[in-house]
Each structure stands twice: as C-alpha cells, then as structure tokens.
Amino acid sequence: MRRLAVVVLNWNGLADTRSALASLVACRVPAGWQAALMMVDNASTDGSVEAVRREFPAVEVLALGENRRFAGGNDEGVRRALAAGADAVMLVNNDTEADPGLFEHLLAALEADPGAGAAAPLIAFAEPRDRIWYAGGYCVPALGLAAHRGLRARERGQFTAVEATGYLTGCCLLARREAWETVGLLDERYFIYAEDADWSLRTRAAGYRLLFVPQARLWHKVSAASGAASPWKIYQRLRANLTLFARHARGVGRLTWLPCFLVQQAALALWLLARGQVGAALAVPRALWDAANGRPAAEVRL
C-alpha cells in the first residue's frame, strides 16, 4: 500500500478546520493507497488542538509551540509525513471543502504523468460556488507576474483536460515524495505569501511538470484568516512578490521585472481607490516604501 499524507494547517480556525477535516475524511482513496490526515496547529489559543483530538481521533495532531506561519507550519507537517514513509504529501488550507473525488483525481493525474512532480485541483469560491478562484496559474518572473487563471469566471465546464501549469497554489497541492525530497520544502524566509509560487518555480527548475487537474474540485473560503482585500494582505502579498521576482528573474528579466511589477501595482492601487478601499490602496505605496528602506515585513501592523 502506498501512503498519502494530507496536511491541514490551523491557526485559531477551529470552525473552518472542523468543516475541512469532515470533507477530507469523506474523500475516496484509490485502490492501492491509504490516506492519513494530519492537522498542524500553529500555537492556537481557541481550543483547536483539544477539539480535533476529541472529534477526529483518526487525525494526527502536531501541535507547535509557536506560530510558524504558512511555510513553517506546513514544512513541519511535510517533514513528519516523509519521516513516516509517505509516498505523496498534500497541503490543504483549513478554510476549504473538498469534493469526495479530490484524492483519486489528483493521484491518478500524477500516476499518468511520470514527469509531473505535483498537481492541484480546480478551486472555486465557497460563495458563490460557481465562481472560479484557481484554474491553473501563471508565474513569469521577467514580467513580475503571478496570477490565477480563470479568476472570478463562472465555472461552466470550460476546463476539462489535465494540463501543465505555471504554478500551484498552496491552498491545495499534492506532490510526490520524490519532488519534496529533490526540491525541498517551502521557503520559510517568506513572512507570508508567495511561498507556493517560489516552490513551484523551484520545482519547474528541477525539471518537473506541474499539473492542473480540473476533475479534482475544492471550494475555498478565500482569505478567511486575513481578509479578502485587507490592507495587511495587500501589503504582505506585495512585499512577498517583490522577494519572489527578485530571486527568480533571470537574464534580461533582471531588468524587466521591476518596471512591469510597478505598473501592475499602480493599476491595483487605482482599482482599489475606484472601489473606495482607500486603506488597501494606500498599502501599496507603503509596501514599496518599506521595501526600499529595508523594513522587515514582519514588523508591520496595519
């Protein structure tokens, strides 16, 4: 039997985590595989650890003594899973609901493509459920661009084929053991955001394909922890992407990424202003100013 480990990261999100675990427990497991669920807790204070141990006795709980944020918390789960002999490890956000076929479709896609290192499902918004959040992704460091394909489009069956994609979202990705061991874990130098795009670019550089698998489905309560367009999220995502593109731009891209990125951020600020989200819009120039002056992102409180 091959082993799939499913890592769900939690930080004071007991209600969401309960719902996510219940949907994952109900997922079908392909013949020849067994699945084990693990909740990694980032030092929650809402009773999450005790509640999950009581309500989901089959779920392994890894309680950390401090908040290791997205990369650190997930990395601890991946380390534990690999040490226990997992053949594949899946990361899933706690603010999600899985379709029962999630595991089997992702595993089938990887088994059908030996050159693929990891795969991700089609992810829709939890509300409205027919609006797409992720249908594959673009990540082009030379253009300072990282974006979801199909974002906010109505899902009407337009995506039917398993295909290679530019990056996988950390909201849900399943990777072979070999890929985790070859590429390494998520980079904990990112304070928050862009860890998934960074891992995806490193995985592609190592020669693996990344797959988008539309038959696998997940619904996402977008930014349940940080707010869909909060000033803090805008600020931190911009800071993370600055680091991402500076690290991965190559050749002429070293000259082009920053001008392209600045144009995109100016457009974002204007769009936020037009929607009346002044605080979020002002987070854009503040993030650029702080980055230029070397202020650590971890120090910022918006």
PDB file of C-alpha atoms in Angstrom:
ATOM      1  CA  MET A   1       0.000   0.000   0.000  1.00  0.00           C
ATOM      2  CA  ARG A   2       1.236   3.457  -0.894  1.00  0.00           C
ATOM      3  CA  ARG A   3       0.655   6.226   1.607  1.00  0.00           C
ATOM      4  CA  LEU A   4      -0.842   9.679   1.046  1.00  0.00           C
ATOM      5  CA  ALA A   5      -0.394  12.172   3.883  1.00  0.00           C
ATOM      6  CA  VAL A   6      -2.763  15.140   3.955  1.00  0.00           C
ATOM      7  CA  VAL A   7      -1.549  18.141   5.957  1.00  0.00           C
ATOM      8  CA  VAL A   8      -4.066  20.740   7.148  1.00  0.00           C
ATOM      9  CA  LEU A   9      -2.599  23.832   8.797  1.00  0.00           C
ATOM     10  CA  ASN A  10      -4.617  25.532  11.528  1.00  0.00           C
ATOM     11  CA  TRP A  11      -4.256  28.771  13.445  1.00  0.00           C
ATOM     12  CA  ASN A  12      -7.252  29.711  15.605  1.00  0.00           C
ATOM     13  CA  GLY A  13      -9.604  28.464  12.904  1.00  0.00           C
ATOM     14  CA  LEU A  14     -11.447  25.655  14.654  1.00  0.00           C
ATOM     15  CA  ALA A  15     -14.801  26.104  12.879  1.00  0.00           C
ATOM     16  CA  ASP A  16     -13.190  26.078   9.436  1.00  0.00           C
ATOM     17  CA  THR A  17     -10.865  23.222  10.348  1.00  0.00           C
ATOM     18  CA  ARG A  18     -13.767  21.073  11.574  1.00  0.00           C
ATOM     19  CA  SER A  19     -15.530  21.551   8.233  1.00  0.00           C
ATOM     20  CA  ALA A  20     -12.381  20.896   6.177  1.00  0.00           C
ATOM     21  CA  LEU A  21     -11.478  17.724   8.072  1.00  0.00           C
ATOM     22  CA  ALA A  22     -15.011  16.379   7.767  1.00  0.00           C
ATOM     23  CA  SER A  23     -14.898  16.811   3.974  1.00  0.00           C
ATOM     24  CA  LEU A  24     -11.422  15.274   3.716  1.00  0.00           C
ATOM     25  CA  VAL A  25     -12.396  12.258   5.826  1.00  0.00           C
ATOM     26  CA  ALA A  26     -15.170  11.648   3.280  1.00  0.00           C
ATOM     27  CA  CYS A  27     -12.799  11.672   0.277  1.00  0.00           C
ATOM     28  CA  ARG A  28     -12.392   8.445  -1.647  1.00  0.00           C
ATOM     29  CA  VAL A  29      -8.972   6.773  -1.623  1.00  0.00           C
ATOM     30  CA  PRO A  30      -7.852   4.936  -4.782  1.00  0.00           C
ATOM     31  CA  ALA A  31      -7.108   1.220  -4.699  1.00  0.00           C
ATOM     32  CA  GLY A  32      -3.552   0.574  -3.593  1.00  0.00           C
ATOM     33  CA  TRP A  33      -3.400   3.748  -1.496  1.00  0.00           C
ATOM     34  CA  GLN A  34      -4.154   4.617   2.101  1.00  0.00           C
ATOM     35  CA  ALA A  35      -4.624   8.170   3.342  1.00  0.00           C
ATOM     36  CA  ALA A  36      -3.650   9.668   6.682  1.00  0.00           C
ATOM     37  CA  LEU A  37      -4.785  13.114   7.802  1.00  0.00           C
ATOM     38  CA  MET A  38      -2.694  15.421   9.945  1.00  0.00           C
ATOM     39  CA  MET A  39      -3.574  18.782  11.486  1.00  0.00           C
ATOM     40  CA  VAL A  40      -0.597  21.012  12.183  1.00  0.00           C
ATOM     41  CA  ASP A  41      -1.525  23.661  14.736  1.00  0.00           C
ATOM     42  CA  ASN A  42       0.339  26.974  14.837  1.00  0.00           C
ATOM     43  CA  ALA A  43       0.006  27.535  18.596  1.00  0.00           C
ATOM     44  CA  SER A  44      -3.736  28.260  18.533  1.00  0.00           C
ATOM     45  CA  THR A  45      -5.487  29.607  21.622  1.00  0.00           C
ATOM     46  CA  ASP A  46      -9.059  28.687  20.621  1.00  0.00           C
ATOM     47  CA  GLY A  47      -9.011  25.073  21.799  1.00  0.00           C
ATOM     48  CA  SER A  48      -8.378  23.688  18.311  1.00  0.00           C
ATOM     49  CA  VAL A  49      -5.912  21.020  19.409  1.00  0.00           C
ATOM     50  CA  GLU A  50      -8.129  19.550  22.103  1.00  0.00           C
ATOM     51  CA  ALA A  51     -11.260  19.694  19.947  1.00  0.00           C
ATOM     52  CA  VAL A  52      -9.700  17.990  16.925  1.00  0.00           C
ATOM     53  CA  ARG A  53      -8.164  15.269  19.078  1.00  0.00           C
ATOM     54  CA  ARG A  54     -11.567  14.653  20.627  1.00  0.00           C
ATOM     55  CA  GLU A  55     -13.733  14.919  17.499  1.00  0.00           C
ATOM     56  CA  PHE A  56     -11.375  13.379  14.905  1.00  0.00           C
ATOM     57  CA  PRO A  57      -9.418  10.643  16.728  1.00  0.00           C
ATOM     58  CA  ALA A  58      -8.047   9.255  13.454  1.00  0.00           C
ATOM     59  CA  VAL A  59      -6.424  12.590  12.589  1.00  0.00           C
ATOM     60  CA  GLU A  60      -2.849  13.027  13.783  1.00  0.00           C
ATOM     61  CA  VAL A  61      -2.354  16.360  15.562  1.00  0.00           C
ATOM     62  CA  LEU A  62       1.017  18.097  15.520  1.00  0.00           C
ATOM     63  CA  ALA A  63       0.826  20.977  17.987  1.00  0.00           C
ATOM     64  CA  LEU A  64       3.609  23.531  17.531  1.00  0.00           C
ATOM     65  CA  GLY A  65       4.807  25.702  20.389  1.00  0.00           C
ATOM     66  CA  GLU A  66       4.776  28.883  18.311  1.00  0.00           C
ATOM     67  CA  ASN A  67       3.104  30.301  15.217  1.00  0.00           C
ATOM     68  CA  ARG A  68       5.367  29.182  12.376  1.00  0.00           C
ATOM     69  CA  ARG A  69       3.078  30.840   9.799  1.00  0.00           C
ATOM     70  CA  PHE A  70       2.227  29.184   6.483  1.00  0.00           C
ATOM     71  CA  ALA A  71       5.618  27.921   5.352  1.00  0.00           C
ATOM     72  CA  GLY A  72       6.950  26.849   8.744  1.00  0.00           C
ATOM     73  CA  GLY A  73       3.779  25.102   9.846  1.00  0.00           C
ATOM     74  CA  ASN A  74       3.318  23.197   6.600  1.00  0.00           C
ATOM     75  CA  ASP A  75       7.002  22.291   6.478  1.00  0.00           C
ATOM     76  CA  GLU A  76       6.754  20.644   9.890  1.00  0.00           C
ATOM     77  CA  GLY A  77       3.842  18.586   8.609  1.00  0.00           C
ATOM     78  CA  VAL A  78       5.686  17.558   5.449  1.00  0.00           C
ATOM     79  CA  ARG A  79       8.770  16.567   7.458  1.00  0.00           C
ATOM     80  CA  ARG A  80       6.659  14.423   9.777  1.00  0.00           C
ATOM     81  CA  ALA A  81       4.832  12.801   6.860  1.00  0.00           C
ATOM     82  CA  LEU A  82       8.001  11.979   4.928  1.00  0.00           C
ATOM     83  CA  ALA A  83       9.667  10.589   8.044  1.00  0.00           C
ATOM     84  CA  ALA A  84       6.644   8.311   8.488  1.00  0.00           C
ATOM     85  CA  GLY A  85       7.096   6.941   4.964  1.00  0.00           C
ATOM     86  CA  ALA A  86       4.552   8.920   2.927  1.00  0.00           C
ATOM     87  CA  ASP A  87       4.768   8.384  -0.846  1.00  0.00           C
ATOM     88  CA  ALA A  88       2.903  11.640  -1.523  1.00  0.00           C
ATOM     89  CA  VAL A  89       2.116  14.641   0.653  1.00  0.00           C
ATOM     90  CA  MET A  90      -0.769  17.020   0.134  1.00  0.00           C
ATOM     91  CA  LEU A  91      -1.189  20.504   1.583  1.00  0.00           C
ATOM     92  CA  VAL A  92      -4.755  21.762   2.067  1.00  0.00           C
ATOM     93  CA  ASN A  93      -5.924  25.033   3.582  1.00  0.00           C
ATOM     94  CA  ASN A  94      -8.210  24.674   6.571  1.00  0.00           C
ATOM     95  CA  ASP A  95     -10.770  27.098   5.073  1.00  0.00           C
ATOM     96  CA  THR A  96     -11.770  24.696   2.307  1.00  0.00           C
ATOM     97  CA  GLU A  97     -14.289  21.986   1.472  1.00  0.00           C
ATOM     98  CA  ALA A  98     -13.168  19.035  -0.638  1.00  0.00           C
ATOM     99  CA  ASP A  99     -15.122  17.154  -3.268  1.00  0.00           C
ATOM    100  CA  PRO A 100     -15.111  13.403  -2.480  1.00  0.00           C
ATOM    101  CA  GLY A 101     -13.061  12.703  -5.612  1.00  0.00           C
ATOM    102  CA  LEU A 102     -10.223  15.085  -4.718  1.00  0.00           C
ATOM    103  CA  PHE A 103      -7.596  12.475  -3.767  1.00  0.00           C
ATOM    104  CA  GLU A 104      -8.300   9.988  -6.524  1.00  0.00           C
ATOM    105  CA  HIS A 105      -8.241  12.532  -9.363  1.00  0.00           C
ATOM    106  CA  LEU A 106      -5.001  14.181  -8.242  1.00  0.00           C
ATOM    107  CA  LEU A 107      -3.241  10.863  -7.650  1.00  0.00           C
ATOM    108  CA  ALA A 108      -4.455   9.476 -10.985  1.00  0.00           C
ATOM    109  CA  ALA A 109      -3.099  12.515 -12.823  1.00  0.00           C
ATOM    110  CA  LEU A 110       0.341  12.143 -11.228  1.00  0.00           C
ATOM    111  CA  GLU A 111       0.431   8.400 -11.893  1.00  0.00           C
ATOM    112  CA  ALA A 112      -0.404   9.015 -15.558  1.00  0.00           C
ATOM    113  CA  ASP A 113       2.467  11.511 -15.977  1.00  0.00           C
ATOM    114  CA  PRO A 114       5.815  10.294 -14.604  1.00  0.00           C
ATOM    115  CA  GLY A 115       7.401  13.680 -15.373  1.00  0.00           C
ATOM    116  CA  ALA A 116       4.984  15.571 -13.156  1.00  0.00           C
ATOM    117  CA  GLY A 117       6.054  16.407  -9.628  1.00  0.00           C
ATOM    118  CA  ALA A 118       2.870  17.890  -8.205  1.00  0.00           C
ATOM    119  CA  ALA A 119      -0.753  18.665  -9.024  1.00  0.00           C
ATOM    120  CA  ALA A 120      -3.560  20.972  -7.917  1.00  0.00           C
ATOM    121  CA  PRO A 121      -7.342  20.907  -8.375  1.00  0.00           C
ATOM    122  CA  LEU A 122      -9.818  23.382  -9.760  1.00  0.00           C
ATOM    123  CA  ILE A 123     -10.669  25.634  -6.814  1.00  0.00           C
ATOM    124  CA  ALA A 124     -13.868  27.662  -6.616  1.00  0.00           C
ATOM    125  CA  PHE A 125     -15.029  30.281  -4.161  1.00  0.00           C
ATOM    126  CA  ALA A 126     -17.115  28.914  -1.305  1.00  0.00           C
ATOM    127  CA  GLU A 127     -19.604  31.671  -2.147  1.00  0.00           C
ATOM    128  CA  PRO A 128     -20.671  31.834  -4.894  1.00  0.00           C
ATOM    129  CA  ARG A 129     -19.758  28.225  -5.524  1.00  0.00           C
ATOM    130  CA  ASP A 130     -19.866  28.528  -9.319  1.00  0.00           C
ATOM    131  CA  ARG A 131     -17.145  31.215  -9.461  1.00  0.00           C
ATOM    132  CA  ILE A 132     -13.590  30.080 -10.108  1.00  0.00           C
ATOM    133  CA  TRP A 133     -10.734  31.072  -7.810  1.00  0.00           C
ATOM    134  CA  TYR A 134      -7.968  28.933  -9.372  1.00  0.00           C
ATOM    135  CA  ALA A 135      -7.873  27.069 -12.687  1.00  0.00           C
ATOM    136  CA  GLY A 136      -4.125  26.904 -13.075  1.00  0.00           C
ATOM    137  CA  GLY A 137      -1.706  29.769 -12.675  1.00  0.00           C
ATOM    138  CA  TYR A 138       0.786  31.992 -14.432  1.00  0.00           C
ATOM    139  CA  CYS A 139       4.132  32.864 -12.876  1.00  0.00           C
ATOM    140  CA  VAL A 140       6.518  34.799 -15.133  1.00  0.00           C
ATOM    141  CA  PRO A 141       9.325  36.425 -13.132  1.00  0.00           C
ATOM    142  CA  ALA A 142      10.555  38.504 -16.106  1.00  0.00           C
ATOM    143  CA  LEU A 143       7.169  40.262 -16.192  1.00  0.00           C
ATOM    144  CA  GLY A 144       6.724  40.458 -12.426  1.00  0.00           C
ATOM    145  CA  LEU A 145       3.561  38.449 -12.918  1.00  0.00           C
ATOM    146  CA  ALA A 146       1.876  35.821 -10.772  1.00  0.00           C
ATOM    147  CA  ALA A 147      -1.837  35.292 -11.301  1.00  0.00           C
ATOM    148  CA  HIS A 148      -4.621  32.732 -11.208  1.00  0.00           C
ATOM    149  CA  ARG A 149      -6.193  31.690 -14.476  1.00  0.00           C
ATOM    150  CA  GLY A 150      -9.965  31.933 -14.626  1.00  0.00           C
ATOM    151  CA  LEU A 151     -10.246  34.105 -11.507  1.00  0.00           C
ATOM    152  CA  ARG A 152     -13.889  35.045 -10.818  1.00  0.00           C
ATOM    153  CA  ALA A 153     -15.110  33.478 -14.079  1.00  0.00           C
ATOM    154  CA  ARG A 154     -18.288  31.427 -13.903  1.00  0.00           C
ATOM    155  CA  GLU A 155     -17.499  27.704 -13.931  1.00  0.00           C
ATOM    156  CA  ARG A 156     -19.394  26.189 -16.853  1.00  0.00           C
ATOM    157  CA  GLY A 157     -17.282  23.172 -17.726  1.00  0.00           C
ATOM    158  CA  GLN A 158     -14.731  25.113 -19.782  1.00  0.00           C
ATOM    159  CA  PHE A 159     -11.807  23.290 -18.161  1.00  0.00           C
ATOM    160  CA  THR A 160     -11.813  19.576 -18.882  1.00  0.00           C
ATOM    161  CA  ALA A 161      -8.247  18.474 -19.625  1.00  0.00           C
ATOM    162  CA  VAL A 162      -5.358  17.795 -17.261  1.00  0.00           C
ATOM    163  CA  GLU A 163      -2.615  20.185 -18.342  1.00  0.00           C
ATOM    164  CA  ALA A 164       0.719  21.642 -17.303  1.00  0.00           C
ATOM    165  CA  THR A 165       0.514  24.948 -15.491  1.00  0.00           C
ATOM    166  CA  GLY A 166       2.866  27.686 -14.326  1.00  0.00           C
ATOM    167  CA  TYR A 167       2.357  27.411 -10.603  1.00  0.00           C
ATOM    168  CA  LEU A 168       0.341  25.602  -7.976  1.00  0.00           C
ATOM    169  CA  THR A 169      -1.429  27.345  -5.153  1.00  0.00           C
ATOM    170  CA  GLY A 170      -0.580  26.319  -1.612  1.00  0.00           C
ATOM    171  CA  CYS A 171      -4.299  26.308  -0.911  1.00  0.00           C
ATOM    172  CA  CYS A 172      -4.183  22.746  -2.216  1.00  0.00           C
ATOM    173  CA  LEU A 173      -1.305  20.905  -3.827  1.00  0.00           C
ATOM    174  CA  LEU A 174      -0.306  17.266  -3.870  1.00  0.00           C
ATOM    175  CA  ALA A 175       3.333  16.384  -4.550  1.00  0.00           C
ATOM    176  CA  ARG A 176       5.258  13.169  -4.924  1.00  0.00           C
ATOM    177  CA  ARG A 177       7.735  12.252  -2.215  1.00  0.00           C
ATOM    178  CA  GLU A 178      10.492  12.482  -4.830  1.00  0.00           C
ATOM    179  CA  ALA A 179       9.582  16.098  -5.597  1.00  0.00           C
ATOM    180  CA  TRP A 180       9.587  17.126  -1.926  1.00  0.00           C
ATOM    181  CA  GLU A 181      12.969  15.461  -1.437  1.00  0.00           C
ATOM    182  CA  THR A 182      14.511  16.890  -4.612  1.00  0.00           C
ATOM    183  CA  VAL A 183      13.131  20.434  -4.477  1.00  0.00           C
ATOM    184  CA  GLY A 184      12.956  20.856  -0.727  1.00  0.00           C
ATOM    185  CA  LEU A 185      10.245  22.327   1.470  1.00  0.00           C
ATOM    186  CA  LEU A 186       8.553  25.714   1.399  1.00  0.00           C
ATOM    187  CA  ASP A 187      10.956  28.612   1.925  1.00  0.00           C
ATOM    188  CA  GLU A 188      10.413  29.962   5.446  1.00  0.00           C
ATOM    189  CA  ARG A 189      12.227  33.208   4.607  1.00  0.00           C
ATOM    190  CA  TYR A 190       8.913  34.449   3.191  1.00  0.00           C
ATOM    191  CA  PHE A 191       6.983  36.079   6.017  1.00  0.00           C
ATOM    192  CA  ILE A 192       3.691  35.149   4.366  1.00  0.00           C
ATOM    193  CA  TYR A 193       2.501  34.684   0.750  1.00  0.00           C
ATOM    194  CA  ALA A 194       4.466  33.652  -2.384  1.00  0.00           C
ATOM    195  CA  GLU A 195       5.849  30.521  -0.713  1.00  0.00           C
ATOM    196  CA  ASP A 196       3.795  28.379  -3.115  1.00  0.00           C
ATOM    197  CA  ALA A 197       4.895  30.290  -6.229  1.00  0.00           C
ATOM    198  CA  ASP A 198       8.514  30.075  -5.073  1.00  0.00           C
ATOM    199  CA  TRP A 199       8.209  26.305  -4.546  1.00  0.00           C
ATOM    200  CA  SER A 200       6.535  25.935  -7.935  1.00  0.00           C
ATOM    201  CA  LEU A 201       9.321  27.812  -9.731  1.00  0.00           C
ATOM    202  CA  ARG A 202      11.945  25.702  -7.971  1.00  0.00           C
ATOM    203  CA  THR A 203      10.051  22.554  -8.906  1.00  0.00           C
ATOM    204  CA  ARG A 204       9.899  23.572 -12.561  1.00  0.00           C
ATOM    205  CA  ALA A 205      13.609  24.429 -12.478  1.00  0.00           C
ATOM    206  CA  ALA A 206      14.292  20.907 -11.185  1.00  0.00           C
ATOM    207  CA  GLY A 207      12.650  19.523 -14.326  1.00  0.00           C
ATOM    208  CA  TYR A 208       9.207  18.566 -13.045  1.00  0.00           C
ATOM    209  CA  ARG A 209       5.896  19.475 -14.628  1.00  0.00           C
ATOM    210  CA  LEU A 210       3.124  20.973 -12.519  1.00  0.00           C
ATOM    211  CA  LEU A 211      -0.387  19.776 -13.320  1.00  0.00           C
ATOM    212  CA  PHE A 212      -3.780  21.440 -13.158  1.00  0.00           C
ATOM    213  CA  VAL A 213      -6.432  18.734 -12.707  1.00  0.00           C
ATOM    214  CA  PRO A 214      -9.942  20.131 -13.317  1.00  0.00           C
ATOM    215  CA  GLN A 215     -11.700  16.875 -12.398  1.00  0.00           C
ATOM    216  CA  ALA A 216     -10.461  17.378  -8.822  1.00  0.00           C
ATOM    217  CA  ARG A 217     -12.526  20.036  -7.045  1.00  0.00           C
ATOM    218  CA  LEU A 218     -12.209  22.160  -3.922  1.00  0.00           C
ATOM    219  CA  TRP A 219     -14.136  25.148  -2.541  1.00  0.00           C
ATOM    220  CA  HIS A 220     -12.241  27.905  -0.747  1.00  0.00           C
ATOM    221  CA  LYS A 221     -13.412  30.462   1.816  1.00  0.00           C
ATOM    222  CA  VAL A 222     -10.971  32.972   0.391  1.00  0.00           C
ATOM    223  CA  SER A 223      -8.770  34.748   2.934  1.00  0.00           C
ATOM    224  CA  ALA A 224     -10.822  33.697   5.920  1.00  0.00           C
ATOM    225  CA  ALA A 225      -7.844  34.485   8.156  1.00  0.00           C
ATOM    226  CA  SER A 226      -6.575  37.763   6.656  1.00  0.00           C
ATOM    227  CA  GLY A 227      -9.498  39.346   4.798  1.00  0.00           C
ATOM    228  CA  ALA A 228     -10.081  39.213   1.043  1.00  0.00           C
ATOM    229  CA  ALA A 229      -8.614  42.669   0.314  1.00  0.00           C
ATOM    230  CA  SER A 230      -7.451  43.922   3.690  1.00  0.00           C
ATOM    231  CA  PRO A 231      -4.608  46.483   3.800  1.00  0.00           C
ATOM    232  CA  TRP A 232      -2.499  43.917   5.649  1.00  0.00           C
ATOM    233  CA  LYS A 233      -2.992  41.291   2.931  1.00  0.00           C
ATOM    234  CA  ILE A 234      -2.291  43.766   0.112  1.00  0.00           C
ATOM    235  CA  TYR A 235       0.867  44.916   1.886  1.00  0.00           C
ATOM    236  CA  GLN A 236       2.210  41.461   2.695  1.00  0.00           C
ATOM    237  CA  ARG A 237       1.462  39.988  -0.718  1.00  0.00           C
ATOM    238  CA  LEU A 238       3.256  42.863  -2.436  1.00  0.00           C
ATOM    239  CA  ARG A 239       6.292  42.504  -0.171  1.00  0.00           C
ATOM    240  CA  ALA A 240       6.401  38.739  -0.780  1.00  0.00           C
ATOM    241  CA  ASN A 241       6.143  39.132  -4.548  1.00  0.00           C
ATOM    242  CA  LEU A 242       8.979  41.642  -4.582  1.00  0.00           C
ATOM    243  CA  THR A 243      11.155  38.989  -2.972  1.00  0.00           C
ATOM    244  CA  LEU A 244       9.849  36.260  -5.274  1.00  0.00           C
ATOM    245  CA  PHE A 245      10.637  38.029  -8.540  1.00  0.00           C
ATOM    246  CA  ALA A 246      13.971  39.427  -7.376  1.00  0.00           C
ATOM    247  CA  ARG A 247      15.067  35.871  -6.538  1.00  0.00           C
ATOM    248  CA  HIS A 248      13.805  34.154  -9.674  1.00  0.00           C
ATOM    249  CA  ALA A 249      14.262  36.670 -12.522  1.00  0.00           C
ATOM    250  CA  ARG A 250      16.984  35.552 -14.930  1.00  0.00           C
ATOM    251  CA  GLY A 251      18.819  37.136 -17.859  1.00  0.00           C
ATOM    252  CA  VAL A 252      17.048  40.174 -19.304  1.00  0.00           C
ATOM    253  CA  GLY A 253      14.294  39.520 -16.786  1.00  0.00           C
ATOM    254  CA  ARG A 254      16.516  41.072 -14.138  1.00  0.00           C
ATOM    255  CA  LEU A 255      15.939  44.384 -15.926  1.00  0.00           C
ATOM    256  CA  THR A 256      12.282  43.990 -16.837  1.00  0.00           C
ATOM    257  CA  TRP A 257      10.595  42.521 -13.766  1.00  0.00           C
ATOM    258  CA  LEU A 258      10.604  45.597 -11.549  1.00  0.00           C
ATOM    259  CA  PRO A 259       9.165  48.115 -14.091  1.00  0.00           C
ATOM    260  CA  CYS A 260       6.470  45.584 -15.046  1.00  0.00           C
ATOM    261  CA  PHE A 261       5.690  44.895 -11.412  1.00  0.00           C
ATOM    262  CA  LEU A 262       5.430  48.601 -10.525  1.00  0.00           C
ATOM    263  CA  VAL A 263       2.962  49.214 -13.366  1.00  0.00           C
ATOM    264  CA  GLN A 264       0.808  46.350 -12.086  1.00  0.00           C
ATOM    265  CA  GLN A 265       0.868  47.702  -8.534  1.00  0.00           C
ATOM    266  CA  ALA A 266      -0.083  51.200  -9.688  1.00  0.00           C
ATOM    267  CA  ALA A 267      -3.040  49.705 -11.540  1.00  0.00           C
ATOM    268  CA  LEU A 268      -4.017  47.746  -8.419  1.00  0.00           C
ATOM    269  CA  ALA A 269      -3.903  50.880  -6.243  1.00  0.00           C
ATOM    270  CA  LEU A 270      -6.084  52.809  -8.708  1.00  0.00           C
ATOM    271  CA  TRP A 271      -8.571  49.931  -8.882  1.00  0.00           C
ATOM    272  CA  LEU A 272      -8.810  49.799  -5.088  1.00  0.00           C
ATOM    273  CA  LEU A 273      -9.315  53.561  -4.912  1.00  0.00           C
ATOM    274  CA  ALA A 274     -12.098  53.346  -7.504  1.00  0.00           C
ATOM    275  CA  ARG A 275     -13.820  50.787  -5.264  1.00  0.00           C
ATOM    276  CA  GLY A 276     -13.487  53.047  -2.246  1.00  0.00           C
ATOM    277  CA  GLN A 277     -10.933  50.821  -0.499  1.00  0.00           C
ATOM    278  CA  VAL A 278      -8.621  53.650   0.455  1.00  0.00           C
ATOM    279  CA  GLY A 279      -6.742  51.808   3.204  1.00  0.00           C
ATOM    280  CA  ALA A 280      -5.963  48.893   0.916  1.00  0.00           C
ATOM    281  CA  ALA A 281      -4.871  51.256  -1.865  1.00  0.00           C
ATOM    282  CA  LEU A 282      -2.505  53.120   0.464  1.00  0.00           C
ATOM    283  CA  ALA A 283      -0.939  49.830   1.497  1.00  0.00           C
ATOM    284  CA  VAL A 284       0.614  49.614  -1.987  1.00  0.00           C
ATOM    285  CA  PRO A 285       2.913  52.666  -1.775  1.00  0.00           C
ATOM    286  CA  ARG A 286       3.652  51.923   1.867  1.00  0.00           C
ATOM    287  CA  ALA A 287       4.814  48.407   0.991  1.00  0.00           C
ATOM    288  CA  LEU A 288       7.055  49.761  -1.771  1.00  0.00           C
ATOM    289  CA  TRP A 289       8.477  52.442   0.533  1.00  0.00           C
ATOM    290  CA  ASP A 290       9.166  49.987   3.348  1.00  0.00           C
ATOM    291  CA  ALA A 291      10.790  47.532   0.951  1.00  0.00           C
ATOM    292  CA  ALA A 292      13.038  50.246  -0.481  1.00  0.00           C
ATOM    293  CA  ASN A 293      14.085  51.206   3.039  1.00  0.00           C
ATOM    294  CA  GLY A 294      14.674  47.639   4.180  1.00  0.00           C
ATOM    295  CA  ARG A 295      11.945  47.473   6.802  1.00  0.00           C
ATOM    296  CA  PRO A 296      11.132  43.831   7.632  1.00  0.00           C
ATOM    297  CA  ALA A 297       7.608  42.839   6.663  1.00  0.00           C
ATOM    298  CA  ALA A 298       7.186  41.041   9.987  1.00  0.00           C
ATOM    299  CA  GLU A 299       7.290  44.370  11.856  1.00  0.00           C
ATOM    300  CA  VAL A 300       4.301  45.912  10.068  1.00  0.00           C
ATOM    301  CA  ARG A 301       0.915  46.323  11.737  1.00  0.00           C
ATOM    302  CA  LEU A 302      -1.798  47.821   9.533  1.00  0.00           C
TER     303      LEU A 302
END
